[in-house]
PDB file of N, CA and C in Angstrom:
ATOM      1  N   MET A 299      97.628 140.349 104.986  1.00 73.00           N
ATOM      2  CA  MET A 299      96.393 139.539 104.159  1.00 73.00           C
ATOM      3  C   MET A 299      97.176 137.865 104.114  1.00 73.00           C
ATOM      4  N   PRO A 300      97.028 137.167 104.546  1.00 82.00           N
ATOM      5  CA  PRO A 300      97.505 135.491 104.257  1.00 82.00           C
ATOM      6  C   PRO A 300      97.644 135.272 102.810  1.00 82.00           C
ATOM      7  N   ARG A 301      98.493 134.784 102.405  1.00 86.00           N
ATOM      8  CA  ARG A 301      98.681 134.365 101.041  1.00 86.00           C
ATOM      9  C   ARG A 301      98.033 133.042 101.069  1.00 86.00           C
ATOM     10  N   THR A 302      96.792 132.593 100.142  1.00 88.00           N
ATOM     11  CA  THR A 302      96.208 131.431  99.639  1.00 88.00           C
ATOM     12  C   THR A 302      97.122 130.789  98.710  1.00 88.00           C
ATOM     13  N   GLN A 303      97.363 129.433  99.152  1.00 88.00           N
ATOM     14  CA  GLN A 303      97.802 128.454  98.411  1.00 88.00           C
ATOM     15  C   GLN A 303      96.847 127.218  97.824  1.00 88.00           C
ATOM     16  N   MET A 304      97.284 126.765  96.664  1.00 90.00           N
ATOM     17  CA  MET A 304      96.593 125.655  96.673  1.00 90.00           C
ATOM     18  C   MET A 304      97.528 124.743  96.146  1.00 90.00           C
ATOM     19  N   HIS A 305      96.572 123.542  96.634  1.00 91.00           N
ATOM     20  CA  HIS A 305      97.528 122.383  96.761  1.00 91.00           C
ATOM     21  C   HIS A 305      97.158 121.224  95.540  1.00 91.00           C
ATOM     22  N   LEU A 306      98.078 120.920  94.823  1.00 92.00           N
ATOM     23  CA  LEU A 306      97.961 119.967  93.736  1.00 92.00           C
ATOM     24  C   LEU A 306      98.039 118.562  93.791  1.00 92.00           C
ATOM     25  N   ALA A 307      97.573 117.551  93.492  1.00 92.00           N
ATOM     26  CA  ALA A 307      97.504 116.504  93.415  1.00 92.00           C
ATOM     27  C   ALA A 307      97.391 115.435  92.631  1.00 92.00           C
ATOM     28  N   THR A 308      97.513 114.124  92.635  1.00 89.00           N
ATOM     29  CA  THR A 308      97.229 113.183  91.584  1.00 89.00           C
ATOM     30  C   THR A 308      96.876 111.979  92.314  1.00 89.00           C
ATOM     31  N   ILE A 309      96.246 110.707  91.484  1.00 85.00           N
ATOM     32  CA  ILE A 309      95.934 109.712  92.132  1.00 85.00           C
ATOM     33  C   ILE A 309      96.893 108.667  91.300  1.00 85.00           C
ATOM     34  N   VAL A 310      97.258 108.065  91.778  1.00 77.00           N
ATOM     35  CA  VAL A 310      97.877 106.715  91.125  1.00 77.00           C
ATOM     36  C   VAL A 310      97.393 105.550  91.239  1.00 77.00           C
ATOM     37  N   SER A 311      96.867 105.071  90.496  1.00 69.00           N
ATOM     38  CA  SER A 311      95.799 103.846  91.035  1.00 69.00           C
ATOM     39  C   SER A 311      96.327 102.506  90.631  1.00 69.00           C
ATOM     40  N   ASN A 312      96.374 102.517  89.037  1.00 64.00           N
ATOM     41  CA  ASN A 312      96.367 100.841  88.550  1.00 64.00           C
ATOM     42  C   ASN A 312      97.870 101.332  87.547  1.00 64.00           C
ATOM     43  N   GLY A 313      97.865 102.256  87.091  1.00 62.00           N
ATOM     44  CA  GLY A 313      98.885 101.632  86.524  1.00 62.00           C
ATOM     45  C   GLY A 313      98.438 102.649  84.870  1.00 62.00           C
ATOM     46  N   LEU A 314      97.196 102.582  84.380  1.00 64.00           N
ATOM     47  CA  LEU A 314      96.642 102.297  83.635  1.00 64.00           C
ATOM     48  C   LEU A 314      95.931 103.966  82.863  1.00 64.00           C
ATOM     49  N   GLY A 315      95.534 104.748  83.776  1.00 62.00           N
ATOM     50  CA  GLY A 315      94.907 105.737  83.305  1.00 62.00           C
ATOM     51  C   GLY A 315      93.534 105.865  84.225  1.00 62.00           C
ATOM     52  N   ALA A 316      92.591 106.635  83.649  1.00 66.00           N
ATOM     53  CA  ALA A 316      91.301 107.121  84.497  1.00 66.00           C
ATOM     54  C   ALA A 316      90.701 106.526  83.386  1.00 66.00           C
ATOM     55  N   SER A 317      90.820 106.702  82.251  1.00 71.00           N
ATOM     56  CA  SER A 317      89.423 105.744  81.181  1.00 71.00           C
ATOM     57  C   SER A 317      89.366 104.582  81.625  1.00 71.00           C
ATOM     58  N   PRO A 318      88.506 104.121  81.596  1.00 70.00           N
ATOM     59  CA  PRO A 318      87.756 102.708  81.787  1.00 70.00           C
ATOM     60  C   PRO A 318      88.695 101.805  80.174  1.00 70.00           C
ATOM     61  N   TYR A 319      88.737 102.485  79.365  1.00 76.00           N
ATOM     62  CA  TYR A 319      89.478 102.262  78.094  1.00 76.00           C
ATOM     63  C   TYR A 319      91.058 102.703  77.538  1.00 76.00           C
ATOM     64  N   ALA A 320      91.413 103.187  78.385  1.00 76.00           N
ATOM     65  CA  ALA A 320      92.924 103.928  78.802  1.00 76.00           C
ATOM     66  C   ALA A 320      93.898 102.639  78.071  1.00 76.00           C
ATOM     67  N   TRP A 321      93.437 101.296  78.864  1.00 74.00           N
ATOM     68  CA  TRP A 321      94.026 100.059  78.610  1.00 74.00           C
ATOM     69  C   TRP A 321      94.149  99.423  77.164  1.00 74.00           C
ATOM     70  N   LEU A 322      93.288 100.033  76.326  1.00 80.00           N
ATOM     71  CA  LEU A 322      93.427  99.921  75.315  1.00 80.00           C
ATOM     72  C   LEU A 322      94.005 100.484  74.015  1.00 80.00           C
ATOM     73  N   GLN A 323      94.801 102.014  74.556  1.00 82.00           N
ATOM     74  CA  GLN A 323      95.480 102.435  73.583  1.00 82.00           C
ATOM     75  C   GLN A 323      96.701 101.843  73.035  1.00 82.00           C
ATOM     76  N   PRO A 324      97.058 102.028  72.025  1.00 88.00           N
ATOM     77  CA  PRO A 324      98.570 101.249  71.776  1.00 88.00           C
ATOM     78  C   PRO A 324      99.601 101.627  72.077  1.00 88.00           C
ATOM     79  N   GLN A 325      99.548 102.809  72.910  1.00 85.00           N
ATOM     80  CA  GLN A 325     100.801 103.743  73.653  1.00 85.00           C
ATOM     81  C   GLN A 325     100.598 102.822  75.048  1.00 85.00           C
ATOM     82  N   VAL A 326      99.733 102.364  75.508  1.00 80.00           N
ATOM     83  CA  VAL A 326      99.668 101.990  76.840  1.00 80.00           C
ATOM     84  C   VAL A 326     100.145 100.302  76.921  1.00 80.00           C
ATOM     85  N   ASP A 327     100.817 100.114  77.790  1.00 80.00           N
ATOM     86  CA  ASP A 327     101.480  98.982  77.894  1.00 80.00           C
ATOM     87  C   ASP A 327     100.035  98.115  78.971  1.00 80.00           C
ATOM     88  N   PRO A 328      99.444  97.185  78.732  1.00 74.00           N
ATOM     89  CA  PRO A 328      98.467  96.945  79.865  1.00 74.00           C
ATOM     90  C   PRO A 328      99.295  96.090  80.837  1.00 74.00           C
ATOM     91  N   ALA A 329     100.324  95.525  80.497  1.00 76.00           N
ATOM     92  CA  ALA A 329     100.828  95.048  81.747  1.00 76.00           C
ATOM     93  C   ALA A 329     101.433  95.798  82.932  1.00 76.00           C
ATOM     94  N   ASP A 330     101.070  97.559  82.543  1.00 77.00           N
ATOM     95  CA  ASP A 330     101.366  98.520  83.864  1.00 77.00           C
ATOM     96  C   ASP A 330     100.276  98.054  85.252  1.00 77.00           C
ATOM     97  N   TYR A 331      99.619  97.833  85.115  1.00 74.00           N
ATOM     98  CA  TYR A 331      98.664  97.619  85.940  1.00 74.00           C
ATOM     99  C   TYR A 331      98.985  97.017  86.926  1.00 74.00           C
ATOM    100  N   ALA A 332     100.229  96.094  86.795  1.00 79.00           N
ATOM    101  CA  ALA A 332     100.960  95.227  88.149  1.00 79.00           C
ATOM    102  C   ALA A 332     102.423  95.516  88.469  1.00 79.00           C
ATOM    103  N   ASN A 333     102.495  96.970  87.804  1.00 86.00           N
ATOM    104  CA  ASN A 333     104.067  96.899  87.103  1.00 86.00           C
ATOM    105  C   ASN A 333     104.677  98.263  88.389  1.00 86.00           C
ATOM    106  N   ILE A 334     104.953  97.918  89.603  1.00 90.00           N
ATOM    107  CA  ILE A 334     105.625  99.311  90.450  1.00 90.00           C
ATOM    108  C   ILE A 334     106.575 100.268  89.906  1.00 90.00           C
ATOM    109  N   HIS A 335     107.048  99.651  88.907  1.00 92.00           N
ATOM    110  CA  HIS A 335     108.190 100.353  88.349  1.00 92.00           C
ATOM    111  C   HIS A 335     107.144 101.772  87.416  1.00 92.00           C
ATOM    112  N   ALA A 336     106.302 101.301  86.693  1.00 88.00           N
ATOM    113  CA  ALA A 336     105.335 102.058  86.092  1.00 88.00           C
ATOM    114  C   ALA A 336     104.847 103.158  86.850  1.00 88.00           C
ATOM    115  N   LEU A 337     104.060 102.693  88.047  1.00 89.00           N
ATOM    116  CA  LEU A 337     103.656 103.762  89.233  1.00 89.00           C
ATOM    117  C   LEU A 337     104.620 104.614  89.658  1.00 89.00           C
ATOM    118  N   VAL A 338     106.431 104.464  90.009  1.00 94.00           N
ATOM    119  CA  VAL A 338     107.049 105.329  90.168  1.00 94.00           C
ATOM    120  C   VAL A 338     107.368 105.854  89.436  1.00 94.00           C
ATOM    121  N   ARG A 339     107.582 106.121  88.216  1.00 92.00           N
ATOM    122  CA  ARG A 339     108.033 106.713  86.857  1.00 92.00           C
ATOM    123  C   ARG A 339     106.600 107.753  87.092  1.00 92.00           C
ATOM    124  N   TYR A 340     105.264 107.536  87.295  1.00 90.00           N
ATOM    125  CA  TYR A 340     104.200 108.429  87.071  1.00 90.00           C
ATOM    126  C   TYR A 340     104.148 109.349  88.391  1.00 90.00           C
ATOM    127  N   ALA A 341     104.896 108.452  89.274  1.00 94.00           N
ATOM    128  CA  ALA A 341     104.766 110.056  90.909  1.00 94.00           C
ATOM    129  C   ALA A 341     105.985 110.627  90.362  1.00 94.00           C
ATOM    130  N   GLN A 342     107.199 110.025  90.277  1.00 97.00           N
ATOM    131  CA  GLN A 342     108.177 111.059  89.591  1.00 97.00           C
ATOM    132  C   GLN A 342     107.920 112.062  88.446  1.00 97.00           C
ATOM    133  N   ALA A 343     107.004 111.649  87.302  1.00 95.00           N
ATOM    134  CA  ALA A 343     106.452 112.622  86.407  1.00 95.00           C
ATOM    135  C   ALA A 343     105.607 113.802  87.251  1.00 95.00           C
ATOM    136  N   ALA A 344     105.036 113.554  88.076  1.00 95.00           N
ATOM    137  CA  ALA A 344     104.111 114.307  89.110  1.00 95.00           C
ATOM    138  C   ALA A 344     105.243 115.172  89.575  1.00 95.00           C
ATOM    139  N   GLU A 345     105.798 114.711  90.477  1.00 97.00           N
ATOM    140  CA  GLU A 345     107.105 115.460  91.175  1.00 97.00           C
ATOM    141  C   GLU A 345     107.704 116.288  90.396  1.00 97.00           C
ATOM    142  N   ARG A 346     108.149 116.005  89.117  1.00 97.00           N
ATOM    143  CA  ARG A 346     108.923 117.090  87.866  1.00 97.00           C
ATOM    144  C   ARG A 346     107.723 118.331  87.956  1.00 97.00           C
ATOM    145  N   GLY A 347     106.421 117.445  87.637  1.00 96.00           N
ATOM    146  CA  GLY A 347     105.322 118.976  87.325  1.00 96.00           C
ATOM    147  C   GLY A 347     105.100 119.710  88.566  1.00 96.00           C
ATOM    148  N   LYS A 348     105.898 119.419  89.521  1.00 96.00           N
ATOM    149  CA  LYS A 348     105.669 120.313  91.183  1.00 96.00           C
ATOM    150  C   LYS A 348     104.397 119.605  91.820  1.00 96.00           C
ATOM    151  N   LEU A 349     103.864 118.699  91.394  1.00 96.00           N
ATOM    152  CA  LEU A 349     102.452 118.535  92.165  1.00 96.00           C
ATOM    153  C   LEU A 349     102.571 118.175  93.779  1.00 96.00           C
ATOM    154  N   ASP A 350     102.330 118.663  94.797  1.00 96.00           N
ATOM    155  CA  ASP A 350     102.347 118.436  95.829  1.00 96.00           C
ATOM    156  C   ASP A 350     102.356 116.547  96.596  1.00 96.00           C
ATOM    157  N   PHE A 351     100.972 116.263  96.367  1.00 96.00           N
ATOM    158  CA  PHE A 351     101.497 114.845  97.080  1.00 96.00           C
ATOM    159  C   PHE A 351     100.509 114.069  95.938  1.00 96.00           C
ATOM    160  N   ILE A 352     100.530 112.652  95.924  1.00 93.00           N
ATOM    161  CA  ILE A 352      99.958 111.435  95.336  1.00 93.00           C
ATOM    162  C   ILE A 352      99.217 110.694  96.076  1.00 93.00           C
ATOM    163  N   PHE A 353      98.006 110.772  95.876  1.00 91.00           N
ATOM    164  CA  PHE A 353      96.764 109.530  96.518  1.00 91.00           C
ATOM    165  C   PHE A 353      96.567 108.645  96.220  1.00 91.00           C
ATOM    166  N   LEU A 354      97.169 107.243  97.036  1.00 87.00           N
ATOM    167  CA  LEU A 354      96.946 106.283  96.490  1.00 87.00           C
ATOM    168  C   LEU A 354      95.626 105.295  97.528  1.00 87.00           C
ATOM    169  N   GLY A 355      94.571 105.040  96.619  1.00 80.00           N
ATOM    170  CA  GLY A 355      93.464 104.578  97.314  1.00 80.00           C
ATOM    171  C   GLY A 355      93.599 103.213  97.551  1.00 80.00           C
ATOM    172  N   ASP A 356      92.826 102.696  98.810  1.00 78.00           N
ATOM    173  CA  ASP A 356      92.861 101.272  99.149  1.00 78.00           C
ATOM    174  C   ASP A 356      91.604 100.901  98.755  1.00 78.00           C
ATOM    175  N   PHE A 357      92.012  99.462  98.352  1.00 70.00           N
ATOM    176  CA  PHE A 357      90.792  98.449  98.501  1.00 70.00           C
ATOM    177  C   PHE A 357      90.948  97.184  99.012  1.00 70.00           C
ATOM    178  N   LEU A 358      89.780  96.616  98.762  1.00 67.00           N
ATOM    179  CA  LEU A 358      89.591  95.311  99.518  1.00 67.00           C
ATOM    180  C   LEU A 358      89.889  93.786  98.990  1.00 67.00           C
ATOM    181  N   ALA A 359      90.260  94.303  97.503  1.00 61.00           N
ATOM    182  CA  ALA A 359      90.628  93.067  96.808  1.00 61.00           C
ATOM    183  C   ALA A 359      90.692  93.246  95.322  1.00 61.00           C
ATOM    184  N   GLN A 360      91.472  92.480  94.599  1.00 59.00           N
ATOM    185  CA  GLN A 360      91.239  92.331  93.226  1.00 59.00           C
ATOM    186  C   GLN A 360      90.159  92.245  92.657  1.00 59.00           C
ATOM    187  N   SER A 361      89.526  93.360  91.833  1.00 58.00           N
ATOM    188  CA  SER A 361      88.339  93.017  91.426  1.00 58.00           C
ATOM    189  C   SER A 361      87.870  92.071  90.189  1.00 58.00           C
ATOM    190  N   GLN A 362      87.167  91.519  90.332  1.00 59.00           N
ATOM    191  CA  GLN A 362      86.727  90.506  89.299  1.00 59.00           C
ATOM    192  C   GLN A 362      86.216  90.824  87.947  1.00 59.00           C
ATOM    193  N   ARG A 363      87.294  91.062  86.921  1.00 58.00           N
ATOM    194  CA  ARG A 363      86.974  92.003  85.402  1.00 58.00           C
ATOM    195  C   ARG A 363      87.236  90.562  84.466  1.00 58.00           C
ATOM    196  N   THR A 364      86.406  90.916  83.131  1.00 55.00           N
ATOM    197  CA  THR A 364      86.582  89.794  82.138  1.00 55.00           C
ATOM    198  C   THR A 364      87.419  90.468  81.519  1.00 55.00           C
ATOM    199  N   GLU A 365      88.019  89.967  80.630  1.00 60.00           N
ATOM    200  CA  GLU A 365      89.300  90.172  79.519  1.00 60.00           C
ATOM    201  C   GLU A 365      88.616  91.609  78.500  1.00 60.00           C
ATOM    202  N   ALA A 366      87.550  92.045  78.670  1.00 62.00           N
ATOM    203  CA  ALA A 366      87.164  92.759  78.053  1.00 62.00           C
ATOM    204  C   ALA A 366      87.210  94.087  78.649  1.00 62.00           C
ATOM    205  N   HIS A 367      87.304  94.282  79.592  1.00 63.00           N
ATOM    206  CA  HIS A 367      87.411  95.367  80.655  1.00 63.00           C
ATOM    207  C   HIS A 367      88.748  95.643  81.439  1.00 63.00           C
ATOM    208  N   ALA A 368      89.169  96.497  81.720  1.00 63.00           N
ATOM    209  CA  ALA A 368      90.924  97.040  82.078  1.00 63.00           C
ATOM    210  C   ALA A 368      90.852  95.930  83.601  1.00 63.00           C
ATOM    211  N   PRO A 369      92.012  95.375  83.666  1.00 62.00           N
ATOM    212  CA  PRO A 369      92.305  95.127  85.180  1.00 62.00           C
ATOM    213  C   PRO A 369      91.968  95.713  86.368  1.00 62.00           C
ATOM    214  N   GLY A 370      91.720  95.222  87.163  1.00 62.00           N
ATOM    215  CA  GLY A 370      91.706  96.003  88.475  1.00 62.00           C
ATOM    216  C   GLY A 370      93.206  96.358  89.301  1.00 62.00           C
ATOM    217  N   GLN A 371      92.965  96.944  90.494  1.00 61.00           N
ATOM    218  CA  GLN A 371      94.101  97.408  91.167  1.00 61.00           C
ATOM    219  C   GLN A 371      94.714  95.742  91.884  1.00 61.00           C
ATOM    220  N   THR A 372      95.964  95.490  91.718  1.00 70.00           N
ATOM    221  CA  THR A 372      96.763  94.417  92.245  1.00 70.00           C
ATOM    222  C   THR A 372      98.255  94.550  93.433  1.00 70.00           C
ATOM    223  N   LEU A 373      98.254  95.939  93.379  1.00 83.00           N
ATOM    224  CA  LEU A 373      99.344  96.291  93.943  1.00 83.00           C
ATOM    225  C   LEU A 373      98.950  96.822  95.336  1.00 83.00           C
ATOM    226  N   GLU A 374      99.428  96.052  96.817  1.00 85.00           N
ATOM    227  CA  GLU A 374      98.986  96.927  97.811  1.00 85.00           C
ATOM    228  C   GLU A 374      99.577  98.176  97.896  1.00 85.00           C
ATOM    229  N   PRO A 375      98.686  99.290  98.286  1.00 88.00           N
ATOM    230  CA  PRO A 375      98.986 101.016  98.595  1.00 88.00           C
ATOM    231  C   PRO A 375     100.187 101.004  99.242  1.00 88.00           C
ATOM    232  N   THR A 376     100.355 100.229 100.473  1.00 91.00           N
ATOM    233  CA  THR A 376     101.616 100.826 101.106  1.00 91.00           C
ATOM    234  C   THR A 376     102.927 100.296 100.802  1.00 91.00           C
ATOM    235  N   VAL A 377     102.858  99.051  99.781  1.00 92.00           N
ATOM    236  CA  VAL A 377     103.796  98.938  98.803  1.00 92.00           C
ATOM    237  C   VAL A 377     104.497  99.818  98.252  1.00 92.00           C
ATOM    238  N   VAL A 378     103.350 100.564  97.275  1.00 91.00           N
ATOM    239  CA  VAL A 378     103.676 101.368  96.464  1.00 91.00           C
ATOM    240  C   VAL A 378     104.206 102.954  97.028  1.00 91.00           C
ATOM    241  N   ALA A 379     103.762 103.020  98.147  1.00 94.00           N
ATOM    242  CA  ALA A 379     103.758 104.647  98.801  1.00 94.00           C
ATOM    243  C   ALA A 379     105.439 104.155  99.257  1.00 94.00           C
ATOM    244  N   THR A 380     106.140 103.118  99.557  1.00 96.00           N
ATOM    245  CA  THR A 380     107.237 102.909  99.854  1.00 96.00           C
ATOM    246  C   THR A 380     108.048 103.193  98.942  1.00 96.00           C
ATOM    247  N   ALA A 381     107.597 102.408  97.800  1.00 96.00           N
ATOM    248  CA  ALA A 381     108.459 102.666  96.392  1.00 96.00           C
ATOM    249  C   ALA A 381     108.862 104.012  95.620  1.00 96.00           C
ATOM    250  N   ILE A 382     107.426 104.789  96.384  1.00 96.00           N
ATOM    251  CA  ILE A 382     107.630 106.005  95.777  1.00 96.00           C
ATOM    252  C   ILE A 382     108.067 107.028  96.409  1.00 96.00           C
ATOM    253  N   THR A 383     108.402 107.037  97.465  1.00 97.00           N
ATOM    254  CA  THR A 383     108.990 107.480  98.703  1.00 97.00           C
ATOM    255  C   THR A 383     110.236 107.551  98.514  1.00 97.00           C
ATOM    256  N   LEU A 384     111.034 106.152  98.369  1.00 97.00           N
ATOM    257  CA  LEU A 384     112.067 105.545  97.972  1.00 97.00           C
ATOM    258  C   LEU A 384     112.907 106.620  96.592  1.00 97.00           C
ATOM    259  N   ALA A 385     111.771 106.709  95.487  1.00 97.00           N
ATOM    260  CA  ALA A 385     112.305 107.444  94.339  1.00 97.00           C
ATOM    261  C   ALA A 385     112.266 108.603  94.385  1.00 97.00           C
ATOM    262  N   THR A 386     111.361 109.346  95.221  1.00 97.00           N
ATOM    263  CA  THR A 386     111.060 110.587  95.154  1.00 97.00           C
ATOM    264  C   THR A 386     111.579 111.384  96.202  1.00 97.00           C
ATOM    265  N   LYS A 387     111.763 113.035  96.300  1.00 97.00           N
ATOM    266  CA  LYS A 387     112.174 113.858  97.247  1.00 97.00           C
ATOM    267  C   LYS A 387     111.347 114.738  97.876  1.00 97.00           C
ATOM    268  N   ARG A 388     110.377 115.098  97.047  1.00 96.00           N
ATOM    269  CA  ARG A 388     109.667 116.224  97.187  1.00 96.00           C
ATOM    270  C   ARG A 388     107.958 116.574  96.800  1.00 96.00           C
ATOM    271  N   ILE A 389     107.524 114.815  96.976  1.00 96.00           N
ATOM    272  CA  ILE A 389     106.352 115.068  96.939  1.00 96.00           C
ATOM    273  C   ILE A 389     105.750 113.779  97.897  1.00 96.00           C
ATOM    274  N   GLY A 390     104.689 114.191  98.347  1.00 95.00           N
ATOM    275  CA  GLY A 390     103.663 113.678  99.447  1.00 95.00           C
ATOM    276  C   GLY A 390     103.030 112.023  98.993  1.00 95.00           C
ATOM    277  N   VAL A 391     102.901 111.265 100.006  1.00 95.00           N
ATOM    278  CA  VAL A 391     102.173 110.060  99.289  1.00 95.00           C
ATOM    279  C   VAL A 391     100.884 110.230 100.450  1.00 95.00           C
ATOM    280  N   VAL A 392      99.740 109.822  99.858  1.00 91.00           N
ATOM    281  CA  VAL A 392      98.628 109.794 101.059  1.00 91.00           C
ATOM    282  C   VAL A 392      97.760 108.835 100.987  1.00 91.00           C
TER     283      VAL A 392
END
């Protein structure tokens, strides 16, 4: 009988987290939304956690948000993917 494996992944999108209010938490640096080094650190943490790959969603343009909302994505996914692959060894980027 073939052995079934599960592949684990995460989404690295804006450096702020999935919650729309994560950027308001005191331990979160709101400038991380445009910090490629923060996204690389998240990818390295995922690699240490034995995740198989990271998903980078694409977008048409930066969202128009007010200062009451978290900033939208600003970094181009292929640039982020390049930085992640240069800084990691055992994790894929999709």
